[in-house]
Coordinates of C-alpha atoms and ligand atoms in Angstrom, one line a residue:
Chain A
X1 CA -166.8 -42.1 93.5
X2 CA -166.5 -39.1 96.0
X3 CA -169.3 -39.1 98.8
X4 CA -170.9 -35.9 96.7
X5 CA -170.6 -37.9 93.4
X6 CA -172.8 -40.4 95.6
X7 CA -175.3 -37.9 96.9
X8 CA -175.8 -36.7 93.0
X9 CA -176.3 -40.6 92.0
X10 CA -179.9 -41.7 90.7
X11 CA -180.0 -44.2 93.6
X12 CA -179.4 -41.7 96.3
X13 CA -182.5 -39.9 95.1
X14 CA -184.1 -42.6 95.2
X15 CA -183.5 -43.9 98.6
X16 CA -184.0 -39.8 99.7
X17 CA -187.3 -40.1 97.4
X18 CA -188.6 -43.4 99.9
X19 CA -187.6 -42.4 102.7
X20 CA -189.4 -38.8 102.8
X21 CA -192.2 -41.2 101.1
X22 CA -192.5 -43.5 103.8
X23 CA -192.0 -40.6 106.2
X24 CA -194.9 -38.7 105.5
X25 CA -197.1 -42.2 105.2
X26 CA -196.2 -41.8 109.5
X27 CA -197.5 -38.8 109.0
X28 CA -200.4 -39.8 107.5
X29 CA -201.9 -42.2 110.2
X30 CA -201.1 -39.1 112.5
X31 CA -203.4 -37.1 111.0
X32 CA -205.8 -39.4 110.4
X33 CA -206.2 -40.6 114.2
X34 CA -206.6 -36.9 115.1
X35 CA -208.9 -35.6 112.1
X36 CA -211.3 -38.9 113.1
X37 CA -211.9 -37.1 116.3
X38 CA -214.5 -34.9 113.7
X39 CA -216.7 -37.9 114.7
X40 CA -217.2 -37.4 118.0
X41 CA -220.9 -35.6 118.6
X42 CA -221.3 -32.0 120.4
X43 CA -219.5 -29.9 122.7
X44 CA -217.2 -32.9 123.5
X45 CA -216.3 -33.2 120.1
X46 CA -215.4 -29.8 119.7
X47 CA -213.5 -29.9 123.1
X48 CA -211.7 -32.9 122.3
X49 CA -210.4 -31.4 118.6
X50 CA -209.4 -28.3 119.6
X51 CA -207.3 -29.5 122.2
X52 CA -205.7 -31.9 120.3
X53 CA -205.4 -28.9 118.1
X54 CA -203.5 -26.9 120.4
X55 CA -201.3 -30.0 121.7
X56 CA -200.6 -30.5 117.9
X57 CA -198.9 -27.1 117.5
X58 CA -197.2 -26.3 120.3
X59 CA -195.7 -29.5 122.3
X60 CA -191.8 -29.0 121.3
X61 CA -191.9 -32.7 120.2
X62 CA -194.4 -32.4 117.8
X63 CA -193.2 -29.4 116.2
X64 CA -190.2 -31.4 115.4
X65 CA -191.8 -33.4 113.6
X66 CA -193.5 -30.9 112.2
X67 CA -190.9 -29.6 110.7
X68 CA -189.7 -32.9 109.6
X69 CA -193.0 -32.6 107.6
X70 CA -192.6 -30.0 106.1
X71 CA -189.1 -30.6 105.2
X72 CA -190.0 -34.2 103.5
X73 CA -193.1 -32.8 101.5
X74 CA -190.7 -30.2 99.9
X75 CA -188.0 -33.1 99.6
X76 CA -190.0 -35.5 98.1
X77 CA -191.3 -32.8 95.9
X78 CA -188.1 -31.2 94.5
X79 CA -186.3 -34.3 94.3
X80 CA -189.5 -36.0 92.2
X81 CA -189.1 -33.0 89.4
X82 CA -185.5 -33.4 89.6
X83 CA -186.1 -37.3 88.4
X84 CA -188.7 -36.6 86.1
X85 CA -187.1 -34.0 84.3
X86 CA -184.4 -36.4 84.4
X87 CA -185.8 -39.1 83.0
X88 CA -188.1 -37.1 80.5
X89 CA -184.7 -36.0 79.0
X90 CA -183.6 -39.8 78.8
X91 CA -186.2 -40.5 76.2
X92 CA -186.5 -37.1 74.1
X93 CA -188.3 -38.7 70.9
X94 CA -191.6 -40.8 72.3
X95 CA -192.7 -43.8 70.5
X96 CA -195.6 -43.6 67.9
X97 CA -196.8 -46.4 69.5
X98 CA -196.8 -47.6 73.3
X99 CA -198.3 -50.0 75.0
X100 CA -197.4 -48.9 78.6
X101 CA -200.2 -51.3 80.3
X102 CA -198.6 -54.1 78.9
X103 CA -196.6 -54.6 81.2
X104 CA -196.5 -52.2 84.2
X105 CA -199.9 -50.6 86.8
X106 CA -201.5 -47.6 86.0
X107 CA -200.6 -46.0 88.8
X108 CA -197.1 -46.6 88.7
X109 CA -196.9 -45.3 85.2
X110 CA -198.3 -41.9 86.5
X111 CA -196.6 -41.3 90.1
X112 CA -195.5 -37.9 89.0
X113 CA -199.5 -36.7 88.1
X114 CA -200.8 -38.1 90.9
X115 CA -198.1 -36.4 93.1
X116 CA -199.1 -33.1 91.6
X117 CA -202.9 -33.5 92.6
X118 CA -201.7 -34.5 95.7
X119 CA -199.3 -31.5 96.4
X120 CA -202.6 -28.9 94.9
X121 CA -204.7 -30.9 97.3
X122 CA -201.9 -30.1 100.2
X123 CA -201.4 -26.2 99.3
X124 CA -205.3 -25.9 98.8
X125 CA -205.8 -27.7 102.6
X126 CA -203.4 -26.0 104.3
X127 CA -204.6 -22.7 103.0
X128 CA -208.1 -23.8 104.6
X129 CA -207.0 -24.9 107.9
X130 CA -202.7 -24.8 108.6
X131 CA -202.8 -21.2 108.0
X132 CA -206.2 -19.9 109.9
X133 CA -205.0 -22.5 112.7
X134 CA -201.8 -20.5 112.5
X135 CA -202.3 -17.2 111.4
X136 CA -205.6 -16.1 111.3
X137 CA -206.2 -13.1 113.6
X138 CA -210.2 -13.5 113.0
X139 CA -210.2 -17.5 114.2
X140 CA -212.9 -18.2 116.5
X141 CA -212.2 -19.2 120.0
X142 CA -213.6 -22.1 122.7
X143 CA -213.2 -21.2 126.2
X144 CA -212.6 -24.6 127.8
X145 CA -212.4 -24.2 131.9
X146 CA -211.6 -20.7 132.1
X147 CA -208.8 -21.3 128.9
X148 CA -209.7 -19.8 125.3
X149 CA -208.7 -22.2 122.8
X150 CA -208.4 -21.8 119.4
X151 CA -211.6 -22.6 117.7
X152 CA -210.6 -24.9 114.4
X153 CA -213.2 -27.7 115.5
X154 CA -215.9 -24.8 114.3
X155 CA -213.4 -23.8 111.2
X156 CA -213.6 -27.4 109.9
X157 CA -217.8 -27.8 110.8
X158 CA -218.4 -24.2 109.3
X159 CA -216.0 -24.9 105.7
X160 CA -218.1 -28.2 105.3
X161 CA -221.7 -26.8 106.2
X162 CA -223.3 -25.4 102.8
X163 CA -225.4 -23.5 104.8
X164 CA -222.6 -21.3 106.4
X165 CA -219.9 -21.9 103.3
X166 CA -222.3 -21.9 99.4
X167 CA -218.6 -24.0 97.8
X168 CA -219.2 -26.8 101.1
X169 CA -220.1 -29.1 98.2
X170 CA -217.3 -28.2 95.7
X171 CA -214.8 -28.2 98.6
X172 CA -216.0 -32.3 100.0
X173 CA -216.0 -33.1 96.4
X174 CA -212.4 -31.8 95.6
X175 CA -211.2 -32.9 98.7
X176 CA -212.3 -36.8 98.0
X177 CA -210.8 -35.7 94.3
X178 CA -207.8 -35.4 96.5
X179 CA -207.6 -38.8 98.5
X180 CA -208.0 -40.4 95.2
X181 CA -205.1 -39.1 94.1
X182 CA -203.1 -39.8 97.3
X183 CA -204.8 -43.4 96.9
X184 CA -203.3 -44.0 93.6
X185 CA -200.1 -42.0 94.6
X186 CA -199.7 -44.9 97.5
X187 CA -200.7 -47.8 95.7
X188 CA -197.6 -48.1 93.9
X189 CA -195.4 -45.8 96.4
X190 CA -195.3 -47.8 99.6
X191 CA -193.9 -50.7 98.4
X192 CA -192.1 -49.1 95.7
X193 CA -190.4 -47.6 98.9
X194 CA -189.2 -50.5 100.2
X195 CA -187.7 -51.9 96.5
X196 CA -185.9 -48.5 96.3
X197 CA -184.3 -49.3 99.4
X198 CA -183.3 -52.5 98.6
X199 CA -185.6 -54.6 100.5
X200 CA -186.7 -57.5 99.1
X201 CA -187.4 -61.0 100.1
X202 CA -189.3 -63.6 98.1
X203 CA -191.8 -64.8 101.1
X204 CA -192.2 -60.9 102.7
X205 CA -192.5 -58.9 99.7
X206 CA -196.2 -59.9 98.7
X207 CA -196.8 -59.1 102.2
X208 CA -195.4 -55.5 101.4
X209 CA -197.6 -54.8 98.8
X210 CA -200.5 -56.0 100.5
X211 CA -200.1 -54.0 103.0
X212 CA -199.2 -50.9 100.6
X213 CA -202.2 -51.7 98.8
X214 CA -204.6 -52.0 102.0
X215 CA -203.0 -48.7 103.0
X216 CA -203.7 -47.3 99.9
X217 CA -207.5 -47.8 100.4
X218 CA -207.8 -47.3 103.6
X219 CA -206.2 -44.1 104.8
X220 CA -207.5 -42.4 102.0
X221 CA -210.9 -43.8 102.0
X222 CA -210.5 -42.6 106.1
X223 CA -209.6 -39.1 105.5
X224 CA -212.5 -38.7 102.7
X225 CA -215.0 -40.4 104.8
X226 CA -215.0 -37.1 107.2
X227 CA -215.9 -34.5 104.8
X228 CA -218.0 -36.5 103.5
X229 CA -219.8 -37.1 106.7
X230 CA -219.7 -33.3 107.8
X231 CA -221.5 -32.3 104.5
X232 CA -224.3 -34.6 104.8
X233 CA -225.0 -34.6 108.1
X234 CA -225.1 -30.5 107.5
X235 CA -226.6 -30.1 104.1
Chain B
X1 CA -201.4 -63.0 55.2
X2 CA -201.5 -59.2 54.4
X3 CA -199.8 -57.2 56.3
X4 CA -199.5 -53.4 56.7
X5 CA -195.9 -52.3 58.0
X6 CA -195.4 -49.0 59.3
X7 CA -191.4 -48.7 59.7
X8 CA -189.3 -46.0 61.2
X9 CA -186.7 -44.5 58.8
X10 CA -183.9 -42.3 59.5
X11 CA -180.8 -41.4 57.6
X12 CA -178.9 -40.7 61.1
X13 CA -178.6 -39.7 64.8
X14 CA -179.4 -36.2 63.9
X15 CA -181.9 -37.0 60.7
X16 CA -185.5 -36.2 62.0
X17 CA -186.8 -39.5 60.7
X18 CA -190.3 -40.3 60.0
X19 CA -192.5 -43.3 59.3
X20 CA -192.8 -45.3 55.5
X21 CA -195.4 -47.4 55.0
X22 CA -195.6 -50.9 52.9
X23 CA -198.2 -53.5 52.1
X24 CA -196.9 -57.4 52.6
X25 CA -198.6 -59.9 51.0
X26 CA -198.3 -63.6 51.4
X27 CA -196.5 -63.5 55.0
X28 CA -197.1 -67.2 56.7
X29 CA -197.2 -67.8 60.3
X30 CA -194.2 -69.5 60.7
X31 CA -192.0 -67.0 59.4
X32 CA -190.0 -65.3 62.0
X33 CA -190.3 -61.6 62.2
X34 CA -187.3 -61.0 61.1
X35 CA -187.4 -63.6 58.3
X36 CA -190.6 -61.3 57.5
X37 CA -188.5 -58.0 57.8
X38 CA -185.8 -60.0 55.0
X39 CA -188.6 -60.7 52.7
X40 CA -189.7 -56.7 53.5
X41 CA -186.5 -55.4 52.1
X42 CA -186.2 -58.2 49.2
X43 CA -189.1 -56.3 48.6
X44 CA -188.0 -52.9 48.6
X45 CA -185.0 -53.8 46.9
X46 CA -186.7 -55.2 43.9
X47 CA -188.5 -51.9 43.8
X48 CA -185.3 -49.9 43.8
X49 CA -185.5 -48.6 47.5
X50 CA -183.3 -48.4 50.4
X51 CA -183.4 -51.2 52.5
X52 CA -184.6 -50.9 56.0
X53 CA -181.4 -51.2 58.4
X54 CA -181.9 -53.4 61.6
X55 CA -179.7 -55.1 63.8
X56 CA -179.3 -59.2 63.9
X57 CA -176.9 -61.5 64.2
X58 CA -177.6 -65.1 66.1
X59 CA -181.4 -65.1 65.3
X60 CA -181.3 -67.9 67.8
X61 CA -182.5 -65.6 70.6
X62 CA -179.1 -65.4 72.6
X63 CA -176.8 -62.6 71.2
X64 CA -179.7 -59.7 72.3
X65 CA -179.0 -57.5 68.3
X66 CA -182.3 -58.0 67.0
X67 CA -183.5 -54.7 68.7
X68 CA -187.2 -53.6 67.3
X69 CA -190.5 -52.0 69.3
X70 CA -193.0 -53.5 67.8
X71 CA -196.9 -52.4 68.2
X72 CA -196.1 -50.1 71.5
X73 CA -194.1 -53.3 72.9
X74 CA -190.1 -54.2 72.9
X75 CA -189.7 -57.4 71.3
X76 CA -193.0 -57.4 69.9
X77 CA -195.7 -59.3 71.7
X78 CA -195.3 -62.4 73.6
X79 CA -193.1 -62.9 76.4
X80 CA -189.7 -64.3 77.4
X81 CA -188.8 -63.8 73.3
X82 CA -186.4 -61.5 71.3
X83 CA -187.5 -60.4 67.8
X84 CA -185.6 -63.1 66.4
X85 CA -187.7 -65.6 68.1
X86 CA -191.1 -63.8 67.6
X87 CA -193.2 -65.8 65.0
X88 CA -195.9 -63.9 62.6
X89 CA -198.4 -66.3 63.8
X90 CA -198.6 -64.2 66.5
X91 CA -200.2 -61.6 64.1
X92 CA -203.4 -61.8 61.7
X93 CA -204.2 -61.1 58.6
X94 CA -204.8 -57.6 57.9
X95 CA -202.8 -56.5 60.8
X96 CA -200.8 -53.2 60.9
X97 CA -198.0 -53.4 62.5
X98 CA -195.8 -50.9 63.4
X99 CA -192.3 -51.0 63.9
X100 CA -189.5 -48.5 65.8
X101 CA -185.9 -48.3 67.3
X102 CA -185.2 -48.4 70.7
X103 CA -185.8 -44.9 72.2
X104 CA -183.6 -43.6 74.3
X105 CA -180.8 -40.4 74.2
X106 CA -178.4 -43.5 75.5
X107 CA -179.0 -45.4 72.5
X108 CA -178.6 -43.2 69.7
X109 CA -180.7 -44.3 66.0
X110 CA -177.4 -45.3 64.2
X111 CA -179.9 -45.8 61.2
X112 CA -183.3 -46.7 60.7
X113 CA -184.1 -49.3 63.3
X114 CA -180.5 -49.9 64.5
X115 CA -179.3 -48.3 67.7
X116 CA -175.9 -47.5 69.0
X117 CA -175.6 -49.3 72.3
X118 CA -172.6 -49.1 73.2
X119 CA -173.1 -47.1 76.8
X120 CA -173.8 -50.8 77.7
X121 CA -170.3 -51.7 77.0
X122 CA -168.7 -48.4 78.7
X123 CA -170.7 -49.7 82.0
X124 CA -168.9 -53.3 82.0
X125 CA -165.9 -51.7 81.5
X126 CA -166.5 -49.3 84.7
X127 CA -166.5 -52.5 86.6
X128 CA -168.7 -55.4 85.1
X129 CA -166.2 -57.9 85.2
X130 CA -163.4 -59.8 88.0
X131 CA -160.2 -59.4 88.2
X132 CA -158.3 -62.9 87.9
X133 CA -154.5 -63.6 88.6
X134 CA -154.0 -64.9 85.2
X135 CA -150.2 -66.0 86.0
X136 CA -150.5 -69.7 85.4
X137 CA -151.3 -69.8 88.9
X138 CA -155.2 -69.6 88.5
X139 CA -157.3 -71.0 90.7
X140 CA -160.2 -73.4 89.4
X141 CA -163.5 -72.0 89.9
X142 CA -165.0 -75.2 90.9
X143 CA -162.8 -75.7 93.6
X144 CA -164.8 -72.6 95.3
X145 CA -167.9 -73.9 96.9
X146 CA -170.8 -72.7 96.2
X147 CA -174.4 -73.5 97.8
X148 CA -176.6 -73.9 94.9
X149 CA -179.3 -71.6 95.6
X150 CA -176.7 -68.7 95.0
X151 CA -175.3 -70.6 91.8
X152 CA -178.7 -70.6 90.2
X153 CA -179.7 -66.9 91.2
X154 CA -175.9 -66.2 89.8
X155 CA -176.9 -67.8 86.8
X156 CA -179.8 -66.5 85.7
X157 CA -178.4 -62.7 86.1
X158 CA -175.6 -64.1 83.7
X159 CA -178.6 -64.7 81.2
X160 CA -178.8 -61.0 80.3
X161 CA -178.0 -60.9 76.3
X162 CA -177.7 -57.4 76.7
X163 CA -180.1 -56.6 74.0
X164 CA -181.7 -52.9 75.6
X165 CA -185.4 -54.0 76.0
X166 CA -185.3 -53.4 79.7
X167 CA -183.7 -49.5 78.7
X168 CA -186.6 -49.6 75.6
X169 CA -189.5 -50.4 77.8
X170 CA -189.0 -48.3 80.6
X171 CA -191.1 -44.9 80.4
X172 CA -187.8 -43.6 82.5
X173 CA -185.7 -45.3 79.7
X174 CA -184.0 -47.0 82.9
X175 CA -181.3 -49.0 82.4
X176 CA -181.2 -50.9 85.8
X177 CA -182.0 -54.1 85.2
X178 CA -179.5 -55.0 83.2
X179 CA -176.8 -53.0 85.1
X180 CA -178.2 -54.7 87.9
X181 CA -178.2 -58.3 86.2
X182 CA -174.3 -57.5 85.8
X183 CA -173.6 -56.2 89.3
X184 CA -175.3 -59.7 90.4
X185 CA -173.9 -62.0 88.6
X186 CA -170.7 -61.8 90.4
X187 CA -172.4 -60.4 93.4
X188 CA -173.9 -63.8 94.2
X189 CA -170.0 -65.8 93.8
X190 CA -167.5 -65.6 96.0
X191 CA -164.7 -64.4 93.1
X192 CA -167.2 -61.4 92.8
X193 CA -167.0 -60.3 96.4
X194 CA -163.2 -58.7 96.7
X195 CA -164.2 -55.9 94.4
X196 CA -167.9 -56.0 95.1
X197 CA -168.9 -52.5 96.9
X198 CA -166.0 -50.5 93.6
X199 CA -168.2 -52.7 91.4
X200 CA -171.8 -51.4 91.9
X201 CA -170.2 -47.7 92.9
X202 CA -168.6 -47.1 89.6
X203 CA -171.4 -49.4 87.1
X204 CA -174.0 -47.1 88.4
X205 CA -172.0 -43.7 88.2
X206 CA -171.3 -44.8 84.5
X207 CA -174.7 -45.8 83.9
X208 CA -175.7 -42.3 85.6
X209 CA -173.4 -40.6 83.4
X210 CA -174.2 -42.1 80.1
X211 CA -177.8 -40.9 80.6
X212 CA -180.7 -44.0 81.2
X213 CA -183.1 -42.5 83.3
X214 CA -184.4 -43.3 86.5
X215 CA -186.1 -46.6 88.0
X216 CA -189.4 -45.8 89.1
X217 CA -189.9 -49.2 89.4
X218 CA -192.8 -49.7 87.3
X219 CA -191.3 -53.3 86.6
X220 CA -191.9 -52.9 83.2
X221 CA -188.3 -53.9 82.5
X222 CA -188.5 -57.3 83.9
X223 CA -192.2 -57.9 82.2
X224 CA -190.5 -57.6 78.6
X225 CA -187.0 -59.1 79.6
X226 CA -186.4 -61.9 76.7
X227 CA -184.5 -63.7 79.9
X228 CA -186.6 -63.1 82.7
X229 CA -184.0 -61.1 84.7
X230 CA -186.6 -60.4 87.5
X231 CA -186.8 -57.1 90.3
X232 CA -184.8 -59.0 93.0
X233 CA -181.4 -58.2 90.6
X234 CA -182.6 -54.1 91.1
X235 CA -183.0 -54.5 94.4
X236 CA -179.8 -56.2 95.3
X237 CA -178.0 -53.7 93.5
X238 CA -179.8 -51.0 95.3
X239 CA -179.3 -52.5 98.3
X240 CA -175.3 -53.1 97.6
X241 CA -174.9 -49.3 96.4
X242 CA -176.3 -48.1 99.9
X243 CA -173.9 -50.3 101.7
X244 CA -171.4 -49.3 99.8
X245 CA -172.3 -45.7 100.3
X246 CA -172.2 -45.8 103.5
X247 CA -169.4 -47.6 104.3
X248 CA -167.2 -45.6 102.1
X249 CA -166.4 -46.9 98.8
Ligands
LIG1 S1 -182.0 -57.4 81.5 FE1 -183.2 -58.5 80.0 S2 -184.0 -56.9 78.7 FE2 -182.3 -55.9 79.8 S3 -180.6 -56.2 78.5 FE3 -180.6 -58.0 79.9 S4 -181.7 -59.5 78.7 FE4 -182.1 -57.6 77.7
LIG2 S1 -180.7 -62.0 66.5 FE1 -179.6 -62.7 68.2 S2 -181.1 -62.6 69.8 FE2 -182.3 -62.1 68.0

């Protein structure tokens, strides 16, 4: 097979389809560890996030993998049509009947779903936040010894508060809606990842999807605790 | 017992097909199911119909023909059987059962509930096999050693019957565990290794290009396996296709 014949392969999506997977699960703990700065109380809070803010959008490093980001969402995204629509065309006529929890998880039955809600959730979020950190001519600004910073602590604190934004409940709501999803989405993908890539082995495998599984809960149940906690503690 | 058969007819690959429906009385529970499907079409005989068209041959559970998807499951119920070997015990009185072909645009319905699976053959022909000096010269396998863990994995791969219900099952209509069951079974011997990485390169390009789907590895596949060809096969094979990838072959 020529090299391109083996870039076209269902495999090499696959391996391109774990590896931007298990990329952006990096990514995930990233975000997490900074957004979990939310907890911290007062001014020193607000100090703390909106300089990890700033250090988060313009130290070269980090805009590399940034990029890198960006890059794998869309990845992970084209190349997950590509296989569906694949794979919807290798079984044209469904079955009258099928008993798909039989024999394989719910969630790994529905990877493509889930990923939608999850890429919504991700348009919808960065819309909020990504674009006002980015774009916004009207964001509001911290002057932190003598330096204005940009003010996304008070973006965040504001979008959550119902007294300052009336959908503060719709948006916590959606946005646990959303971890679910990515929950669900990495129940079955992180170790999934690893079969696609070939690695397997009888005594670490278990391992593998225990720690998928734990990740699963975890991470999302992380990110969701924080809206959760700036709506109530506002409302 | 009485039984209430939904069966998939179709005159041919491009007929739309559709679903008859007949009352069995006076099924017992030792019948196989396809012993149940002869007395079906006795049946329908008698009456002056068509009989129903499906695929047997060994009905001792090793050639893999007896391809039906039975209530939403390949194979029917049960686990580590082929249709052959399914038992109406394992339904009840009163049951409806219904009964399809495989589905799959790689299998095309031939007729009724037989399938054309022939991409299966085109794939061992890419490479499924080892090439042997057959000059007179041959050397005896068992003068090869090899450690036992390896002969056992080696042999259980080899106990694919080929029968689809892997490509059936899947959601993706994936064919990889049984391309993978092949690509292991010489995988795991030393006679397989010369033509190893040309193996697993061309097997998958053919199954790619016959049209199975894509592993999403639900595991599905290995759940309703008649031979319990298990997930380590797929991942061997992916694992074989990225070396060979990447070291050019
Ligand atoms: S891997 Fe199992 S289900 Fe698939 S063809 Fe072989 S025996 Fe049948
Ligand atoms: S008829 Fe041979 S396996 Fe069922």
């Amino acid at each position: 097979m020529s090299s391109s014949g083996i870039l076209k392969s269902s495999l090499a999506k696959k391996y391109a389809m774990a590896l931007t997977g298990l990329f952006l699960c990096l990514f995930l703990v990233g975000h997490l560890l900074g957004n979990l700065q939310l907890f911290i109380p007062g001014v020193e809070g607000q100090t703390a996030f909106n300089e990890y803010a700033l250090f988060m959008t313009t130290f070269p490093l980090v805009k590399v993998l940034s990029y890198l980001t960006y890059a794998s969402v869309l990845f992970h995204v084209v190349d997950g049509v590509v296989l569906t629509l694949q794979n919807r065309k290798a079984r044209p006529a469904r079955y009258a009947v099928e008993k798909g929890s039989a024999n394989a998880g719910w969630s790994s039955r529905n990877m493509a779903v889930l990923g939608t809600i999850v890429l919504v959730f991700i348009v919808t979020h960065m819309q909020n936040f990504w674009w006002k950190m980015h774009f916004d001519k009207a964001m509001p600004t911290q002057t932190v010894n003598g330096v204005e910073l940009k003010d996304l602590h008070t973006v965040v604190m504001n979008f959550f508060d119902p007294a300052i934004n009336s959908m503060a409940a719709a948006a916590a709501g959606l946005y646990v809606l959303g971890m679910f999803a990515l929950g669900f989405h990495l129940w079955h993908g992180f170790s999934s990842a690893f079969q696609s890539m070939g690695v397997r082995h009888e005594t670490y495998t278990p391992w593998i999807e225990r720690a998928g599984q734990a990740f699963a809960v975890l991470v999302p149940a992380a990110f969701a605790s924080i809206p959760l906690y700036l709506f109530l503690t506002q409302a | 017992m009485n039984l209430t058969l939904k069966v998939w007819r179709q005159n041919g690959p491009q007929d739309k097909g559709h679903f008859d429906t007949h009352q069995l009385s006076d099924v017992t529970g030792d019948m196989s199911f396809l012993e149940m499907m002869d007395v079906l079409n006795d049946k329908i005989i008698r009456e002056g119909g068509e009989p129903i068209a499906f695929d047997h041959d060994c009905r001792e559970g090793i050639c893999g023909m007896c391809s039906m998807f039975i209530n939403g499951e390949a194979h029917g119920p049960g686990r580590g059987v082929t249709t052959c070997q399914l038992h109406m015990r394992s339904f009840k009185d009163g049951d409806t059962i219904t009964i399809e072909p495989w589905r799959a645009s790689a299998f095309p319905v031939v007729k009724d509930l037989t399938v054309d699976r022939s991409a299966f053959d085109r794939i061992i022909q890419a490479g499924g096999y080892v090439s042997v000096n057959t000059s007179g010269e041959t050397l005896d396998a068992n003068a090869i050693p090899v450690p036992k863990a390896d002969a056992d994995e080696a042999f259980n791969a080899a106990t694919c019957i080929g029968c689809g219900a892997c490509v059936a099952t899947c959601k993706n209509a994936s064919a990889m565990l049984f391309v993978s069951a092949k690509v292991s079974q010489f995988a795991l011997l030393p006679q397989g290794q010369p033509e190893r990485k040309r193996r697993v390169t061309r097997m998958v390009e053919q199954m790619d290009k016959e049209g199975f789907g894509n592993c999403t590895n639900t595991g599905a596949c290995a759940v309703e396996c008649p031979k319990g060809i298990d997930l380590t096969n797929i991942a061997r094979m992916n694992r074989d296709f990225l070396n060979a990838s990447v070291t050019g072959q």
